[in-house]
Short mmCIF file of C-alpha atoms in Angstrom, two decimals:
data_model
loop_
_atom_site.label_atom_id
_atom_site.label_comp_id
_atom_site.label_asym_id
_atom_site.label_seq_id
_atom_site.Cartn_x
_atom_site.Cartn_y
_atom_site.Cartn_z
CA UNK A 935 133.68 130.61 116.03
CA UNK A 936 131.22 132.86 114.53
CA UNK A 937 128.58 130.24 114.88
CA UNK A 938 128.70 131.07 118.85
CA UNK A 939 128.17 135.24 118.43
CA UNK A 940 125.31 134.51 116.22
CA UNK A 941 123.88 131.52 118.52
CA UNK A 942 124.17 134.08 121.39
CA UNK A 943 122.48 137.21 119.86
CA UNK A 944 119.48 134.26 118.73
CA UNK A 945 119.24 133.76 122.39
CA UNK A 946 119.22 137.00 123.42
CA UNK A 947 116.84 138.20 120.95
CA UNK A 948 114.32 135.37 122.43
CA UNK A 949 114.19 135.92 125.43
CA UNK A 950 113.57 139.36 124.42
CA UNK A 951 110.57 138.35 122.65
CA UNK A 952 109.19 135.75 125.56
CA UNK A 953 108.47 139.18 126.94
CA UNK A 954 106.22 139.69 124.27
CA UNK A 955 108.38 141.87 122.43
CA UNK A 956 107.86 140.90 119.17
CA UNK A 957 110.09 143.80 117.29
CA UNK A 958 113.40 142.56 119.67
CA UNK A 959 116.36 142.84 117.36
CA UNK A 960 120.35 143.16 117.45
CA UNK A 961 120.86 146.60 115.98
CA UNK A 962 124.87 146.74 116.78
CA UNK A 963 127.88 144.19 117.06
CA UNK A 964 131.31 145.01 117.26
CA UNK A 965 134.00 142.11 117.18
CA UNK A 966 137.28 143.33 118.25
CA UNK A 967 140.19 140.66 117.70
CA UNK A 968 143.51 140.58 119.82
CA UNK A 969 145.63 138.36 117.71
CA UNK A 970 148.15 138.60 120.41
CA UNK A 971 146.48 136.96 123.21
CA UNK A 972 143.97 135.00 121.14
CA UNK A 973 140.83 136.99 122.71
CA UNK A 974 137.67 138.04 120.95
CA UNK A 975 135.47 140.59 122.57
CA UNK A 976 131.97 141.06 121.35
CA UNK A 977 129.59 144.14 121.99
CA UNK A 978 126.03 143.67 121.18
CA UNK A 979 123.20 146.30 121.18
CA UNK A 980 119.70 145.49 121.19
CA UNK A 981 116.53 147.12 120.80
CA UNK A 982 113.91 145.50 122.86
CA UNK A 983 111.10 147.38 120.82
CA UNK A 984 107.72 147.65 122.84
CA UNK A 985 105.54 144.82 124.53
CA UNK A 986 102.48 144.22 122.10
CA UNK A 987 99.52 142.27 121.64
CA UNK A 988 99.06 139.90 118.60
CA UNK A 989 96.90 141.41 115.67
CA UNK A 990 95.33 140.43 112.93
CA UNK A 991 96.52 136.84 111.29
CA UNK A 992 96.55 137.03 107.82
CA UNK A 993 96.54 133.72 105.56
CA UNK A 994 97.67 133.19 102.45
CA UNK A 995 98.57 130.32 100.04
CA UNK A 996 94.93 128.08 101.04
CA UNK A 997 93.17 127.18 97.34
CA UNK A 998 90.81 123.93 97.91
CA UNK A 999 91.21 124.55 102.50
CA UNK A 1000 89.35 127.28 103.83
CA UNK A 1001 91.24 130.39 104.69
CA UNK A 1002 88.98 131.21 108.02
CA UNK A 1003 89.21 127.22 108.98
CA UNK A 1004 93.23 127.66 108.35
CA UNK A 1005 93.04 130.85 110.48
CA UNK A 1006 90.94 129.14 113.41
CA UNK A 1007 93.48 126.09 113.66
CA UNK A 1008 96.57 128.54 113.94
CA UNK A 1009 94.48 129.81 117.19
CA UNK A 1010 96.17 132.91 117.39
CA UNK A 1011 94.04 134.96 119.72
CA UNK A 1012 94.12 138.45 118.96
CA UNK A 1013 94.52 140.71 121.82
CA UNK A 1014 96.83 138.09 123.60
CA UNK A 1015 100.23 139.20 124.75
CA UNK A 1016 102.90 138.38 121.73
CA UNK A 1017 104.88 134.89 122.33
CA UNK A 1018 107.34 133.48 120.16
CA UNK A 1019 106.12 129.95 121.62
CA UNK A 1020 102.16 130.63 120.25
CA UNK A 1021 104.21 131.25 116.62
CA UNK A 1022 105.77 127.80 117.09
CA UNK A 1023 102.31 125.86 118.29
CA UNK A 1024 100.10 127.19 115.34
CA UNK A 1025 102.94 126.13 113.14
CA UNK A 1026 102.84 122.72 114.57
CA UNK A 1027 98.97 122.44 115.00
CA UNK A 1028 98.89 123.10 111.48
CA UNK A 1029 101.54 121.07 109.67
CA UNK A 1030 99.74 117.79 111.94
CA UNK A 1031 96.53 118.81 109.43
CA UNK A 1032 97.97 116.67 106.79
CA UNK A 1033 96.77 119.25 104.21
CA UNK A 1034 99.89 121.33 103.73
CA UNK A 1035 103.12 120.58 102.40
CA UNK A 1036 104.93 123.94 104.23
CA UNK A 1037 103.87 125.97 106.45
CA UNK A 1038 105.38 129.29 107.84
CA UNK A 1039 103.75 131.86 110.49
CA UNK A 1040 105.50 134.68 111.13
CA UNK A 1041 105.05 137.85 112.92
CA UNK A 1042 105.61 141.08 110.65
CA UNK A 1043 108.41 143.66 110.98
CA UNK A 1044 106.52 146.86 112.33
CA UNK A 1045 103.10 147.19 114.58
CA UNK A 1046 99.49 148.40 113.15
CA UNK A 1047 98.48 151.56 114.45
CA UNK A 1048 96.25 150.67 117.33
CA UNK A 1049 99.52 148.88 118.87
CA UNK A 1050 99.40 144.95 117.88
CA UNK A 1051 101.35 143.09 115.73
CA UNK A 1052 100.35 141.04 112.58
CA UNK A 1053 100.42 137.45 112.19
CA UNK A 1054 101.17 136.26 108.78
CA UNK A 1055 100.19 132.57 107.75
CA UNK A 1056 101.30 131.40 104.69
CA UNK A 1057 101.00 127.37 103.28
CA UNK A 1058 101.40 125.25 100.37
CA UNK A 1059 98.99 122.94 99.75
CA UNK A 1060 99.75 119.23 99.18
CA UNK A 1061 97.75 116.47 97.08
CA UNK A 1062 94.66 115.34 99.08
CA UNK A 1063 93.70 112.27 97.09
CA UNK A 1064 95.72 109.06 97.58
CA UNK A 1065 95.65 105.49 97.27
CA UNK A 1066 97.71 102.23 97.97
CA UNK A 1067 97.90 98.22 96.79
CA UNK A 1068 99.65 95.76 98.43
CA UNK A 1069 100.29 91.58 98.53
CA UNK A 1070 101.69 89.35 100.80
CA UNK A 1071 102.85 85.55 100.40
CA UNK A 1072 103.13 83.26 103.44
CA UNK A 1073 103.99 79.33 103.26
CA UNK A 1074 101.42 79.25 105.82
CA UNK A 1075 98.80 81.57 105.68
CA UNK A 1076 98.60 81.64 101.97
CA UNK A 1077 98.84 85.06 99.52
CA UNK A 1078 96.77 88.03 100.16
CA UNK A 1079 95.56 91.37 98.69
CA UNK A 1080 94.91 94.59 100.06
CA UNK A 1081 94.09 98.55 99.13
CA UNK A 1082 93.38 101.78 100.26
CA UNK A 1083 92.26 104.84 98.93
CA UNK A 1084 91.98 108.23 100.96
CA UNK A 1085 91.08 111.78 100.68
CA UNK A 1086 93.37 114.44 103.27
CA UNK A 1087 90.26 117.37 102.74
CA UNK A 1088 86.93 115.60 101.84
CA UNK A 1089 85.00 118.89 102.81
CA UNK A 1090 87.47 121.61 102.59
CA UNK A 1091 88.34 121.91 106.07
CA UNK A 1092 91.12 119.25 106.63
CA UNK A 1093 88.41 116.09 106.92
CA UNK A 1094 90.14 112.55 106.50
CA UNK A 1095 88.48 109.98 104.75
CA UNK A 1096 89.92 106.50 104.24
CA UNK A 1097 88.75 103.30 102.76
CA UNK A 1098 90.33 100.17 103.22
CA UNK A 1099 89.92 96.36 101.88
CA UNK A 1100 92.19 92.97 102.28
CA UNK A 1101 91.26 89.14 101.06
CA UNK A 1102 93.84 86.86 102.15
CA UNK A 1103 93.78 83.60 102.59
CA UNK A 1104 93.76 82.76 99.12
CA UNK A 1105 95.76 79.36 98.18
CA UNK A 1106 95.20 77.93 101.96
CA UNK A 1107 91.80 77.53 100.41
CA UNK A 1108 91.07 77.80 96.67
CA UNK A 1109 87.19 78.70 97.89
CA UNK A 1110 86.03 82.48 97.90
CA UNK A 1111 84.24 80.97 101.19
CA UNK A 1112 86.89 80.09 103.41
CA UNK A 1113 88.89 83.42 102.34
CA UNK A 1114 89.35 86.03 105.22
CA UNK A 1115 87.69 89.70 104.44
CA UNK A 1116 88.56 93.15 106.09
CA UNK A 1117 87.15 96.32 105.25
CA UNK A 1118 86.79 99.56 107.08
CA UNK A 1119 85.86 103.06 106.60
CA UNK A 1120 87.62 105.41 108.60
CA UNK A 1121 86.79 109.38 109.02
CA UNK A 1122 88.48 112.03 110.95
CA UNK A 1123 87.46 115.97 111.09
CA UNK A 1124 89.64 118.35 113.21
CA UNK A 1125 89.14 121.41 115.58
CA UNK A 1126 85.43 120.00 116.85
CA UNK A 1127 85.45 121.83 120.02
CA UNK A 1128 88.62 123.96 119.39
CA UNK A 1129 91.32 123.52 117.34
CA UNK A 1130 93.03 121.17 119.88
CA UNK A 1131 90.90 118.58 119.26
CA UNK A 1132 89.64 116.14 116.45
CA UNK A 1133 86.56 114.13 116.22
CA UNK A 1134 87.44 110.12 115.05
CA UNK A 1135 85.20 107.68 113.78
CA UNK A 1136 85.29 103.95 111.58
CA UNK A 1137 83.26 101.01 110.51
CA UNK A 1138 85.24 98.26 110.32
CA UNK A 1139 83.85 94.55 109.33
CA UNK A 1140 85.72 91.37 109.44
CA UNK A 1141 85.01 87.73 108.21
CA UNK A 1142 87.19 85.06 109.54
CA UNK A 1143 88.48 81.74 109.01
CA UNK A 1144 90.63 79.73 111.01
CA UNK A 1145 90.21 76.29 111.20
CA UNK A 1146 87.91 75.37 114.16
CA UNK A 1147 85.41 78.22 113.81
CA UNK A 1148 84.15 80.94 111.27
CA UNK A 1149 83.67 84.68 112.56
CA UNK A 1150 81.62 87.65 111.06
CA UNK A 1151 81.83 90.78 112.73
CA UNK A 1152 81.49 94.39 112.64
CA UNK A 1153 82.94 97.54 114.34
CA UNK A 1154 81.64 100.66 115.12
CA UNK A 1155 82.97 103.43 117.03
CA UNK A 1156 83.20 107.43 116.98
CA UNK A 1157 85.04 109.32 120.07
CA UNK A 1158 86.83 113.01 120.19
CA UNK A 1159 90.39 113.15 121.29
CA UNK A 1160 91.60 116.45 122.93
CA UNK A 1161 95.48 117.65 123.32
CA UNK A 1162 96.04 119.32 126.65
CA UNK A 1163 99.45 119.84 126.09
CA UNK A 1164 101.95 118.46 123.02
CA UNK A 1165 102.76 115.79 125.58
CA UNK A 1166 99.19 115.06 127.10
CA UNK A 1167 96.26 113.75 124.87
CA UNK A 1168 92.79 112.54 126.51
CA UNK A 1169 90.11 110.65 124.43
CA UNK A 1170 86.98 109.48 124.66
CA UNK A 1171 84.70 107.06 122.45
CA UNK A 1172 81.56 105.34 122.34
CA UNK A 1173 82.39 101.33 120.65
CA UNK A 1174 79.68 98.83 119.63
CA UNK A 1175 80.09 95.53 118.11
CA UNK A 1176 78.57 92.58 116.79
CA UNK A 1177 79.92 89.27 115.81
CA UNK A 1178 78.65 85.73 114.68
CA UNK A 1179 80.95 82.68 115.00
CA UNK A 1180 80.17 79.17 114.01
CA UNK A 1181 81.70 76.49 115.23
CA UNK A 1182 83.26 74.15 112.37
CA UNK A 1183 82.75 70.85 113.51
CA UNK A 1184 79.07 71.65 114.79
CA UNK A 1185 77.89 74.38 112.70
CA UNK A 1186 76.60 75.58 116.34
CA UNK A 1187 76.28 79.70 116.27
CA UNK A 1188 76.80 81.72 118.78
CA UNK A 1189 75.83 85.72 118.65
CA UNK A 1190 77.38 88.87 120.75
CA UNK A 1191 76.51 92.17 121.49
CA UNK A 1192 79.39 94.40 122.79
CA UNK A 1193 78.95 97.88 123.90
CA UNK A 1194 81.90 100.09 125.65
CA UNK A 1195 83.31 103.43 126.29
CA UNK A 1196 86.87 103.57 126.03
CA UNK A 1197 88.64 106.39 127.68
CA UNK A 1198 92.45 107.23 127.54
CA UNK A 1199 94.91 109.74 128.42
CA UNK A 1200 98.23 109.74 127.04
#
């Protein structure tokens, strides 16, 4: 099948370029048919074109996210040898923004004069503000509430913000009091220390009630996460928290201070 030739000249044309030969290309095919024997041979020529650094990266498409923040998250280094795999990765790193609804990088078709090749960039925008409401019934538990609202690129360069509320409870107690109350607000920013990593933080209260105690609590932490590799992820975050519970029979309170560093690799 023809689907085979062309899946074979792709191949060849890569590994081509993971020489950092960005201008590879199949300039000649001949398909000769013997109908007699049912045997199709194929002659390719290629042009391998010249090993070259990356260039310039151009970006184009960005209205409300910065054009030189778009550019430093591709992380195409100019002066770096050409690979077809460092056109993939800024691809990736920047569709995981959240900001853009396509993305496409792509080398150009001819070198500048001093030797290197060009890096287009060019992205489409998506909508940054959204929001969400929700309920749930339970025989049990009773009905609850909850919403979100969130912004995808609070400050122009990709920052996350996120607000988020639930009351539930409600008809396991017909008292505001004895309700249960979550709330949090949640804020990410990318490229920190490079544009493989992200800084993370959130406020998060609680108020609880089950039936033998009462619990009031909040959250805090903030950390940076840092991709090694697609696969491999290590973070690291400093969490405090506070909490009151009272006891319902008693009305005895007790009061805790937790402080920890989480670390993680993935």
């Amino acid at each position: 099948g023809s689907d085979a030739i062309l899946a074979a000249e792709g191949r060849m044309v890569r590994a081509l370029k993971e020489q950092g030969r960005p201008l590879a290309k199949v300039t000649e095919r001949e398909v000769i048919a013997d109908h007699a024997t049912g045997r199709l041979d194929v002659m390719m020529a290629l042009a391998a074109g010249p090993v070259a650094p990356f260039g310039d990266t151009e970006v184009d498409g960005t209205e409300q996210v910065d054009a030189e923040f778009t550019r430093y998250m591709a992380d195409i280094e100019r002066g770096k040898t050409y690979s077809p795999q460092e056109i993939e990765n800024a691809r990736e790193r920047l569709l995981a923004l959240g900001v853009f609804n396509s993305v496409s990088v792509q080398e150009r078709d001819a070198l500048d004069p001093d030797g290197s090749i060009p890096v287009d960039v060019t992205v489409r925008e998506r909508k940054f503000r959204y929001f969400g409401v929700g309920a749930t019934v339970s025989s049990t538990d009773g009905a609850g509430i909850e919403g979100y609202w969130g912004h995808r690129n609070l400050f122009g360069r990709a920052e996350k913000l996120r607000l988020e509320a639930a009351v539930s409870g409600i008809g396991r107690s017909w008292n505001p009091a004895f309700f249960d109350y979550n709330a949090a607000i949640l804020f990410e920013k990318p490229g920190v220390i490079g544009p493989a990593s992200r800084f993370t933080s959130s406020v998060r209260g609680k108020y609880e009630n089950p039936a033998a105690f009462n619990k009031f609590s909040i959250d805090g932490r903030a950390g940076v996460a840092y991709e090694i590799t697609p696969k491999q992820e290590v973070s690291a975050e400093a969490r405090l928290e506070w909490s009151r519970v009272t006891q319902t029979a008693t009305g005895v309170q007790t009061r805790h201070l937790l402080a920890s560093i989480p670390l993680q690799y993935v």
